[in-house]
Coordinates of C-alpha atoms and ligand atoms in Angstrom, one line a residue:
M1 CA -27.2 255.7 17.2
P2 CA -25.3 257.6 14.9
K3 CA -24.4 255.4 12.0
T4 CA -20.7 257.2 11.2
I5 CA -17.8 255.0 12.1
I6 CA -15.2 257.3 13.2
E7 CA -11.8 257.3 13.3
P8 CA -10.5 255.6 17.1
F9 CA -8.4 257.5 18.4
K10 CA -7.6 261.5 18.7
I11 CA -4.4 263.4 18.1
K12 CA -1.7 264.0 20.1
S13 CA 1.4 265.0 17.9
V14 CA 0.7 266.5 14.4
E15 CA 2.8 265.9 11.8
P16 CA 2.3 269.0 8.9
I17 CA 1.4 268.0 4.8
F18 CA 2.8 269.8 2.3
M19 CA 0.8 271.8 -0.3
S20 CA 1.7 272.7 -3.8
T21 CA 0.3 273.8 -6.9
E22 CA -0.3 271.8 -10.2
A23 CA 1.9 273.8 -11.9
E24 CA 5.0 272.9 -9.4
R25 CA 4.0 269.5 -8.9
E26 CA 3.9 269.5 -12.7
R27 CA 7.5 270.5 -12.7
Y28 CA 8.3 267.9 -9.4
I29 CA 7.2 265.0 -11.5
K30 CA 8.6 266.0 -14.4
E31 CA 11.9 266.4 -12.6
A32 CA 11.9 263.2 -11.3
H33 CA 11.8 261.1 -14.2
Y34 CA 7.4 260.6 -14.2
N35 CA 8.9 258.3 -11.8
P36 CA 7.1 258.7 -8.1
F37 CA 9.4 257.0 -6.3
L38 CA 11.7 259.5 -7.0
L39 CA 10.2 262.4 -5.7
H40 CA 11.0 264.0 -2.1
S41 CA 8.1 263.2 -0.1
R42 CA 7.9 266.9 0.7
Q43 CA 6.4 267.1 -2.7
V44 CA 4.1 264.8 -1.5
T45 CA 0.8 266.0 -0.3
I46 CA -1.3 261.8 0.3
D47 CA 1.0 259.6 0.5
L48 CA -0.1 256.1 -0.6
L49 CA 2.8 254.6 -1.8
T50 CA 2.7 252.1 0.7
D51 CA 1.3 251.3 3.9
S52 CA 4.5 249.5 5.8
G53 CA 6.3 251.5 8.2
T54 CA 4.5 254.1 7.7
S55 CA 1.8 253.9 10.6
A56 CA 1.4 256.0 13.2
M57 CA 2.3 254.5 16.2
S58 CA 0.2 255.0 19.8
S59 CA 1.0 256.8 23.0
E60 CA 1.4 253.4 25.0
Q61 CA 3.7 252.5 22.0
W62 CA 5.6 255.9 22.6
A63 CA 5.5 254.9 26.2
G64 CA 6.9 251.5 25.4
I65 CA 9.9 253.5 23.2
M66 CA 10.9 255.1 26.8
R67 CA 10.9 252.0 28.3
G68 CA 13.2 250.2 26.2
D69 CA 15.5 247.9 27.7
E70 CA 18.7 248.3 25.6
S71 CA 20.6 245.4 27.6
Y72 CA 22.6 243.5 25.0
A73 CA 21.6 240.3 26.4
G74 CA 18.1 238.7 28.2
A75 CA 16.6 242.8 27.9
S76 CA 13.2 242.6 30.0
S77 CA 11.8 244.1 26.4
W78 CA 13.0 241.4 24.9
D79 CA 10.8 239.1 27.6
I80 CA 7.5 241.1 26.5
F81 CA 8.1 240.8 22.9
Y82 CA 8.8 236.9 23.7
N83 CA 5.8 236.7 25.4
E84 CA 3.8 238.6 23.5
V85 CA 4.8 236.9 20.0
R86 CA 4.4 233.3 21.3
D87 CA 1.2 233.9 23.2
L88 CA 0.3 235.2 19.7
T89 CA 1.6 232.7 17.2
G90 CA 2.2 229.5 19.9
F91 CA 5.2 229.0 18.2
E92 CA 8.1 228.3 21.0
Y93 CA 11.0 229.6 18.5
V94 CA 11.5 233.3 18.2
L95 CA 13.8 235.4 15.9
P96 CA 14.0 239.0 15.8
T97 CA 14.1 240.8 12.9
H98 CA 15.0 244.5 11.1
Q99 CA 12.3 243.7 8.9
G100 CA 10.4 240.6 7.4
R101 CA 12.4 240.0 4.3
A102 CA 15.5 239.4 6.5
A103 CA 13.0 236.5 8.2
E104 CA 12.6 235.6 4.6
R105 CA 16.6 235.7 4.2
I106 CA 16.9 233.3 6.7
L107 CA 14.4 230.9 6.2
Y108 CA 14.4 230.8 2.4
S109 CA 17.9 230.4 2.6
Q110 CA 18.0 227.7 4.9
L111 CA 14.8 225.7 3.2
G112 CA 15.7 227.0 -0.6
G113 CA 18.6 225.9 -2.8
A114 CA 19.0 225.0 -6.4
G115 CA 16.4 222.1 -7.0
K116 CA 14.1 223.1 -4.8
V117 CA 10.0 224.4 -5.0
F118 CA 7.9 227.1 -3.1
L119 CA 4.7 227.2 -3.7
S120 CA 2.1 229.7 -2.4
N121 CA -1.1 231.9 -2.9
T122 CA 1.2 234.3 -4.3
H123 CA 4.8 235.3 -3.8
F124 CA 5.5 238.9 -2.6
D125 CA 8.3 240.5 -4.6
T126 CA 11.3 240.5 -1.8
T127 CA 9.3 236.6 -1.2
R128 CA 9.9 235.8 -4.6
A129 CA 13.8 237.5 -4.9
N130 CA 14.4 235.8 -1.9
I131 CA 14.0 232.3 -3.0
E132 CA 15.3 233.0 -6.6
F133 CA 18.3 234.6 -4.8
G134 CA 19.0 231.0 -3.5
G135 CA 18.8 229.3 -6.4
A136 CA 15.1 227.8 -5.7
A137 CA 11.9 228.1 -8.0
A138 CA 8.6 229.9 -6.1
I139 CA 5.4 229.5 -8.0
D140 CA 1.9 231.1 -7.7
I141 CA -0.9 228.5 -7.0
P142 CA -3.9 231.3 -6.0
T143 CA -7.2 230.3 -6.5
R144 CA -8.4 230.9 -10.2
L145 CA -11.3 233.2 -8.6
A146 CA -8.8 235.7 -8.2
A147 CA -8.8 236.1 -12.2
D148 CA -12.1 237.5 -12.1
H149 CA -11.9 241.0 -11.0
D150 CA -15.5 242.6 -10.6
S151 CA -16.7 239.3 -8.5
D152 CA -17.6 239.5 -4.9
H153 CA -16.7 236.5 -3.7
H154 CA -14.8 237.1 -0.2
F155 CA -11.8 234.7 -0.4
K156 CA -9.7 235.5 -3.6
G157 CA -6.7 234.8 -1.6
D158 CA -7.0 231.7 -1.2
I159 CA -4.8 228.6 -2.5
D160 CA -5.8 226.7 -5.7
L161 CA -6.1 223.4 -4.2
D162 CA -6.2 221.2 -7.2
L163 CA -3.0 222.9 -8.4
L164 CA -1.1 222.9 -5.0
E165 CA -2.1 218.9 -5.0
S166 CA -0.7 218.5 -9.3
N167 CA 2.4 220.9 -7.9
I168 CA 3.2 218.6 -5.3
A169 CA 3.0 215.7 -7.9
K170 CA 5.1 217.0 -10.3
Y171 CA 7.9 218.4 -8.3
G172 CA 7.8 215.5 -5.8
R173 CA 7.1 216.5 -1.7
E174 CA 10.6 215.8 -1.1
N175 CA 12.0 219.1 -3.1
I176 CA 9.0 221.0 -1.8
A177 CA 11.0 223.7 0.6
A178 CA 7.5 224.8 1.8
V179 CA 4.0 225.7 0.9
I180 CA 3.9 230.2 2.1
L181 CA 0.6 231.1 2.7
T182 CA 0.3 235.0 2.5
V183 CA -2.2 236.9 4.4
T184 CA -4.1 238.9 3.2
N185 CA -2.6 238.1 -0.6
N186 CA -0.9 241.4 -0.9
S187 CA 0.5 241.0 -4.5
G188 CA -3.2 239.4 -5.6
G189 CA -4.7 242.4 -4.6
G190 CA -4.7 242.4 -0.8
Q191 CA -7.5 239.5 -0.5
P192 CA -8.1 237.4 2.6
V193 CA -7.2 233.6 2.9
S194 CA -10.1 231.8 4.0
M195 CA -10.1 229.7 7.4
Q196 CA -11.4 226.5 5.4
N197 CA -8.9 226.7 3.3
A198 CA -6.1 227.3 5.3
R199 CA -7.1 224.1 7.8
S200 CA -7.4 222.3 3.8
V201 CA -3.6 223.7 2.6
S202 CA -2.3 222.7 6.2
E203 CA -4.4 219.0 5.8
I204 CA -2.2 218.0 2.0
C205 CA 0.8 220.0 3.7
R206 CA 0.8 217.5 6.8
R207 CA -0.3 214.2 4.9
E208 CA 2.6 215.1 3.1
N209 CA 4.8 215.9 5.0
I210 CA 5.7 219.7 3.6
L211 CA 6.8 222.4 6.1
L212 CA 3.9 225.5 5.9
I213 CA 4.5 228.8 7.1
L214 CA 2.6 231.8 6.8
D215 CA 3.6 235.0 6.1
C216 CA 1.6 236.8 8.7
C217 CA 1.9 240.3 7.9
R218 CA -1.6 241.5 8.0
I219 CA -3.0 238.7 9.5
A220 CA -5.3 240.7 11.4
E221 CA -6.5 242.2 9.0
N222 CA -7.3 238.6 7.6
A223 CA -9.1 238.3 10.5
W224 CA -11.5 241.0 10.1
F225 CA -12.5 239.5 7.0
I226 CA -13.0 235.5 8.5
H227 CA -14.9 237.4 11.0
Q228 CA -17.2 239.1 8.7
Y229 CA -17.9 236.6 5.9
E230 CA -17.3 233.0 7.4
D231 CA -19.7 230.5 8.6
G232 CA -18.7 230.3 12.2
F233 CA -16.6 233.1 13.5
D234 CA -18.6 235.4 14.1
K235 CA -18.7 234.7 18.3
K236 CA -15.0 234.7 17.9
T237 CA -12.7 237.6 19.0
Y238 CA -9.8 238.4 16.1
R239 CA -7.2 237.5 17.8
E240 CA -8.6 234.0 18.7
I241 CA -9.6 233.6 14.9
A242 CA -5.8 234.6 14.3
Q243 CA -4.0 232.3 16.4
E244 CA -6.5 229.3 15.0
M245 CA -4.5 230.1 11.6
F246 CA -1.2 230.2 13.3
G247 CA -2.0 226.8 15.1
L248 CA -2.4 225.4 11.3
V249 CA 1.4 226.1 9.9
D250 CA 4.8 225.1 11.2
G251 CA 6.0 228.9 11.0
C252 CA 5.6 232.0 10.1
V253 CA 7.4 234.9 8.6
M254 CA 6.2 238.6 10.1
S255 CA 6.9 242.2 8.9
A256 CA 6.2 244.0 12.1
K257 CA 6.2 247.6 10.0
K258 CA 2.2 246.3 8.9
D259 CA 0.5 244.5 11.8
A260 CA 2.7 245.4 14.7
L261 CA 1.5 248.8 13.8
V262 CA 5.3 249.9 13.8
N263 CA 8.1 251.8 11.7
M264 CA 10.8 248.7 11.5
G265 CA 10.7 245.4 12.4
G266 CA 9.9 241.8 12.2
F267 CA 10.2 238.3 13.0
L268 CA 10.6 234.7 12.4
G269 CA 8.5 231.9 14.5
L270 CA 9.1 228.1 14.2
K271 CA 8.0 225.5 15.9
D272 CA 10.7 222.7 15.3
A273 CA 14.0 222.9 16.9
K274 CA 16.5 222.0 14.7
L275 CA 15.0 223.9 11.8
A276 CA 15.2 227.4 14.8
E277 CA 18.6 226.3 15.6
E278 CA 19.9 226.4 11.7
C279 CA 18.3 229.8 11.5
T280 CA 19.5 231.0 15.0
N281 CA 23.2 230.8 12.9
L282 CA 22.2 232.4 10.3
L283 CA 19.9 235.0 12.8
I284 CA 23.4 235.8 14.7
I285 CA 25.6 236.0 12.2
T286 CA 23.8 238.3 9.8
E287 CA 20.7 240.2 12.7
G288 CA 22.1 240.1 15.8
F289 CA 22.4 238.0 19.0
V290 CA 19.2 235.6 19.8
T291 CA 17.3 238.4 22.2
Y292 CA 17.3 241.3 20.0
G293 CA 18.5 240.3 16.5
G294 CA 17.5 242.8 14.4
L295 CA 15.8 245.6 16.6
A296 CA 16.6 247.7 19.7
G297 CA 15.0 247.2 22.7
R298 CA 12.7 249.6 22.1
D299 CA 11.5 248.2 18.9
M300 CA 10.6 245.4 20.6
E301 CA 8.4 246.7 23.6
A302 CA 6.3 248.9 20.4
I303 CA 6.0 245.6 18.3
A304 CA 4.4 244.1 21.3
Q305 CA 2.1 246.8 22.0
G306 CA 1.4 247.2 18.3
L307 CA 0.2 243.5 17.7
R308 CA -2.4 243.7 21.0
E309 CA -3.6 247.0 19.7
V310 CA -4.4 245.7 16.5
F311 CA -6.9 243.0 17.3
E312 CA -8.8 246.0 18.9
P313 CA -12.3 245.6 17.2
E314 CA -12.7 249.2 17.3
Y315 CA -9.1 249.8 15.1
L316 CA -9.8 246.5 13.0
N317 CA -13.4 247.4 12.2
Y318 CA -12.3 251.2 11.3
R319 CA -9.4 249.9 9.4
I320 CA -10.8 247.4 7.4
V321 CA -13.9 250.0 6.4
S322 CA -12.1 253.2 5.7
T323 CA -10.4 251.5 2.6
R324 CA -13.3 249.9 1.7
Y325 CA -14.2 253.8 1.5
L326 CA -12.1 255.1 -0.6
G327 CA -12.5 251.9 -3.1
E328 CA -16.7 252.1 -3.2
H329 CA -16.6 255.9 -3.2
I330 CA -14.1 255.2 -6.8
R331 CA -15.7 252.4 -8.5
A332 CA -19.2 254.6 -7.4
K333 CA -17.7 257.0 -9.7
G334 CA -17.3 254.6 -12.7
I335 CA -13.0 253.8 -11.9
P336 CA -12.4 250.6 -12.4
V337 CA -11.4 248.6 -9.3
L338 CA -10.3 245.2 -8.0
Y339 CA -13.3 243.8 -6.2
P340 CA -14.5 243.0 -3.7
I341 CA -11.5 245.7 -1.7
G342 CA -9.1 244.0 0.0
G343 CA -7.7 245.0 3.7
H344 CA -4.7 247.6 3.5
A345 CA -5.3 249.1 -0.5
V346 CA -7.4 249.8 -2.9
Y347 CA -6.4 248.7 -6.6
V348 CA -7.2 250.5 -9.7
D349 CA -7.5 248.9 -13.1
A350 CA -5.8 251.1 -15.3
A351 CA -5.8 249.2 -18.5
L352 CA -9.8 249.4 -18.1
L353 CA -9.8 253.3 -17.3
Y354 CA -7.2 253.9 -20.1
P355 CA -8.4 251.6 -22.7
H356 CA -6.2 254.1 -25.6
I357 CA -3.0 253.1 -24.1
P358 CA -1.4 250.2 -24.7
A359 CA 0.7 248.2 -22.5
E360 CA 3.8 249.2 -24.1
Q361 CA 2.6 252.7 -23.2
Y362 CA 2.1 251.8 -19.3
P363 CA -0.9 252.9 -18.5
G364 CA -0.6 252.2 -14.6
Q365 CA 2.5 254.2 -14.5
V366 CA 0.0 257.3 -15.9
L367 CA -2.5 257.0 -13.9
V368 CA 0.7 257.5 -10.9
C369 CA 2.0 260.4 -12.4
E370 CA -1.9 262.0 -13.1
L371 CA -2.6 261.1 -9.0
Y372 CA 0.5 263.1 -8.5
K373 CA -0.6 265.9 -10.9
R374 CA -3.6 266.7 -9.9
G375 CA -3.9 266.4 -6.5
G376 CA -0.1 265.4 -5.0
I377 CA -1.4 262.1 -4.4
R378 CA 1.5 259.1 -4.4
A379 CA 0.7 255.8 -5.4
V380 CA 2.4 252.9 -6.7
E381 CA 2.3 250.8 -10.2
I382 CA 1.7 247.4 -10.5
G383 CA 2.0 246.5 -13.9
S384 CA 4.1 246.0 -17.0
V385 CA 6.8 248.7 -15.2
M386 CA 7.2 246.3 -12.2
F387 CA 6.4 243.2 -14.0
G388 CA 7.2 243.2 -17.5
K389 CA 10.1 241.3 -19.4
Y390 CA 11.6 241.7 -22.7
D391 CA 11.5 239.1 -25.0
A392 CA 14.6 237.8 -27.2
E393 CA 13.6 240.5 -29.9
G394 CA 13.7 243.0 -27.3
K395 CA 9.7 243.6 -27.4
L396 CA 7.5 244.3 -23.9
V397 CA 6.1 241.1 -22.5
P398 CA 3.5 242.9 -20.7
A399 CA 2.1 241.9 -17.0
A400 CA -0.8 240.2 -16.1
S401 CA -2.4 243.5 -15.3
E402 CA -2.4 247.0 -14.9
L403 CA -2.8 247.9 -11.7
V404 CA -2.3 251.1 -9.5
R405 CA -2.3 250.2 -5.7
L406 CA -3.4 252.9 -3.5
A407 CA -2.3 252.1 0.2
I408 CA -3.1 253.4 3.5
P409 CA -1.3 253.6 6.0
R410 CA -2.5 252.6 9.3
R411 CA -4.3 255.7 12.0
V412 CA -2.3 258.7 9.4
Y413 CA -5.0 259.6 7.1
T414 CA -8.4 261.3 8.4
Q415 CA -11.4 261.0 6.4
S416 CA -11.2 264.7 4.8
H417 CA -8.0 263.0 3.3
I418 CA -9.6 260.1 1.9
D419 CA -12.6 262.2 0.6
Y420 CA -10.1 264.6 -1.4
V421 CA -8.4 261.5 -3.0
I422 CA -11.6 260.4 -3.8
E423 CA -12.3 263.6 -5.5
V424 CA -9.3 263.7 -7.3
F425 CA -10.5 260.8 -9.1
D426 CA -13.3 263.1 -11.0
E427 CA -10.8 265.1 -12.6
I428 CA -8.7 261.8 -13.7
K429 CA -11.9 260.6 -14.8
A430 CA -12.9 263.4 -16.7
A431 CA -9.1 264.2 -18.4
S432 CA -9.1 260.1 -18.9
K433 CA -9.6 260.2 -22.6
D434 CA -6.9 262.5 -23.6
T435 CA -4.4 261.1 -21.2
K436 CA -1.1 260.3 -23.4
G437 CA 0.9 257.3 -23.0
L438 CA 4.3 257.1 -21.3
R439 CA 7.5 255.8 -22.9
I440 CA 11.1 254.6 -20.3
V441 CA 14.3 256.5 -21.6
K442 CA 16.3 254.6 -19.1
E443 CA 15.9 251.2 -16.8
T444 CA 17.5 248.9 -15.9
P445 CA 17.7 245.2 -15.5
F446 CA 16.8 244.4 -12.0
L447 CA 13.8 246.4 -10.1
R448 CA 13.4 248.3 -13.0
H449 CA 10.1 250.3 -10.9
F450 CA 12.2 252.2 -8.6
T451 CA 14.5 254.2 -10.7
A452 CA 13.2 254.1 -14.2
H453 CA 13.1 257.4 -16.1
F454 CA 10.1 258.4 -18.3
E455 CA 9.0 260.9 -20.7
V456 CA 5.5 261.7 -21.6
L457 CA 4.7 260.9 -26.2
P458 CA 3.7 263.9 -27.8
S459 CA 0.2 262.6 -29.0
V460 CA -2.3 260.4 -27.4
A461 CA -2.7 256.7 -28.7
S462 CA -5.2 255.8 -31.3
A463 CA -7.5 253.2 -29.7
S464 CA -6.1 250.5 -32.3
A465 CA -2.4 251.2 -31.2
Ligands
LIG1 N1 5.8 239.9 2.8 C1 4.8 240.5 2.4 C2 3.5 240.2 2.1 C3 4.8 241.7 2.4 O1 3.7 242.9 2.1 C4 6.5 242.4 2.5 C5 6.3 243.7 2.1 C6 6.9 241.6 3.2 C7 6.8 240.5 3.0 C8 8.5 242.1 3.1 O2 8.3 242.6 4.6 O3 9.3 245.4 3.8 O4 9.6 244.2 6.1 O5 11.0 243.2 4.0 N2 5.7 244.6 1.7 C9 5.6 246.1 1.2 C10 4.3 246.8 0.2 C11 6.9 246.4 1.4 O6 4.8 247.9 0.0 O7 3.7 245.9 0.1 P1 9.3 244.3 4.6

């Protein structure tokens, strides 16, 4: 039996990739003020900015797009969507939204407000923003094992149970609006959460009468890791593992742009009739009527089909193994990566790659510019550009780490595309000692990473800088 794990699909429709020379890219990135968010997609060769909304749909999903019933109320596409989500999650109440953050806005504005606290393995940016916008606090309590970027512990996405207990005691159970378990933990390096941890979190929440919500946008990928590495799951299907996890929680928010293999969409799933009714009121005001919410009938068909395909063993195995292929190969070249490799992305530690570039000169942003300049590859900085703050004296308070995320769109790139990315890292490593830092010349007070302008510093920083 040949060992090569092949892409378990063949290509029916193709889209051109735009090639460019290094000289052209130097000009494009300068014109984009050294911020790849300001590049045009036609200037990008391999786009690893996000795995969200960038999936290739299957022929069955496209067939569903044609079948979509666009009736305002009671469309047959709603029945198909509802039955699929209900069967997967077990939740009676399903609220369709235009994407994940709309589900977050509805649920967390209903639960949150001043004085309330949310606890999570790590709040994703939009999760935190929706919670804080409503006046509540969002506290991250990841397992301490997550801080060690080199150990090969398999479930670095877990919640720290001691911190969960101590925070409940500190703030009082009546003030904890919800515990949010994000699978996989995107902001924590795409690391999976074990079933054991989910069970323990669930027991604590039940004992304390606290609502437990699953951010399930990458639940199929998370199920792969449980199947592979947790005792007692190798005989279960990926879908059964996901269903078991849904059985431990009171509700879920999902961005369908990830593991439902579509370009837009999301939903909120709930058990409790009263909470569902309150959220439905917000859904009707801000998204749409109950049987479509923020979605067209065709979107609901594609999501229902995507939720079936994502649990197919050949797909899921190819998906995780191909992400790991990129991570292991660049690690073997001496590129420092967050380890083990997670499900949807490879995270490079730019502070270790460029030890001479201090946080004030944004090593992560330097690496995303290098990736673009040398290979036309677009990635995203997750470091002091995204999370840095200024103190009262205007001095940068750096982020905890200077990471760059290479997120892999689902079913989009083939192995030769990934081999190309791996090769580009050879050049990046060879040039690393002579690579110059950046400074910010223009920025906004919130979410500055989307729009900030940078300038390359005139000389390479000294090691003591
Ligand atoms: N929760 C998680 C864990 C996410 O990763 C995202 C989006 C959302 C919620 C929000 O969903 O975009 O549909 O509104 N993550 C994207 C990313 C943007 O690039 O990781 P959305």
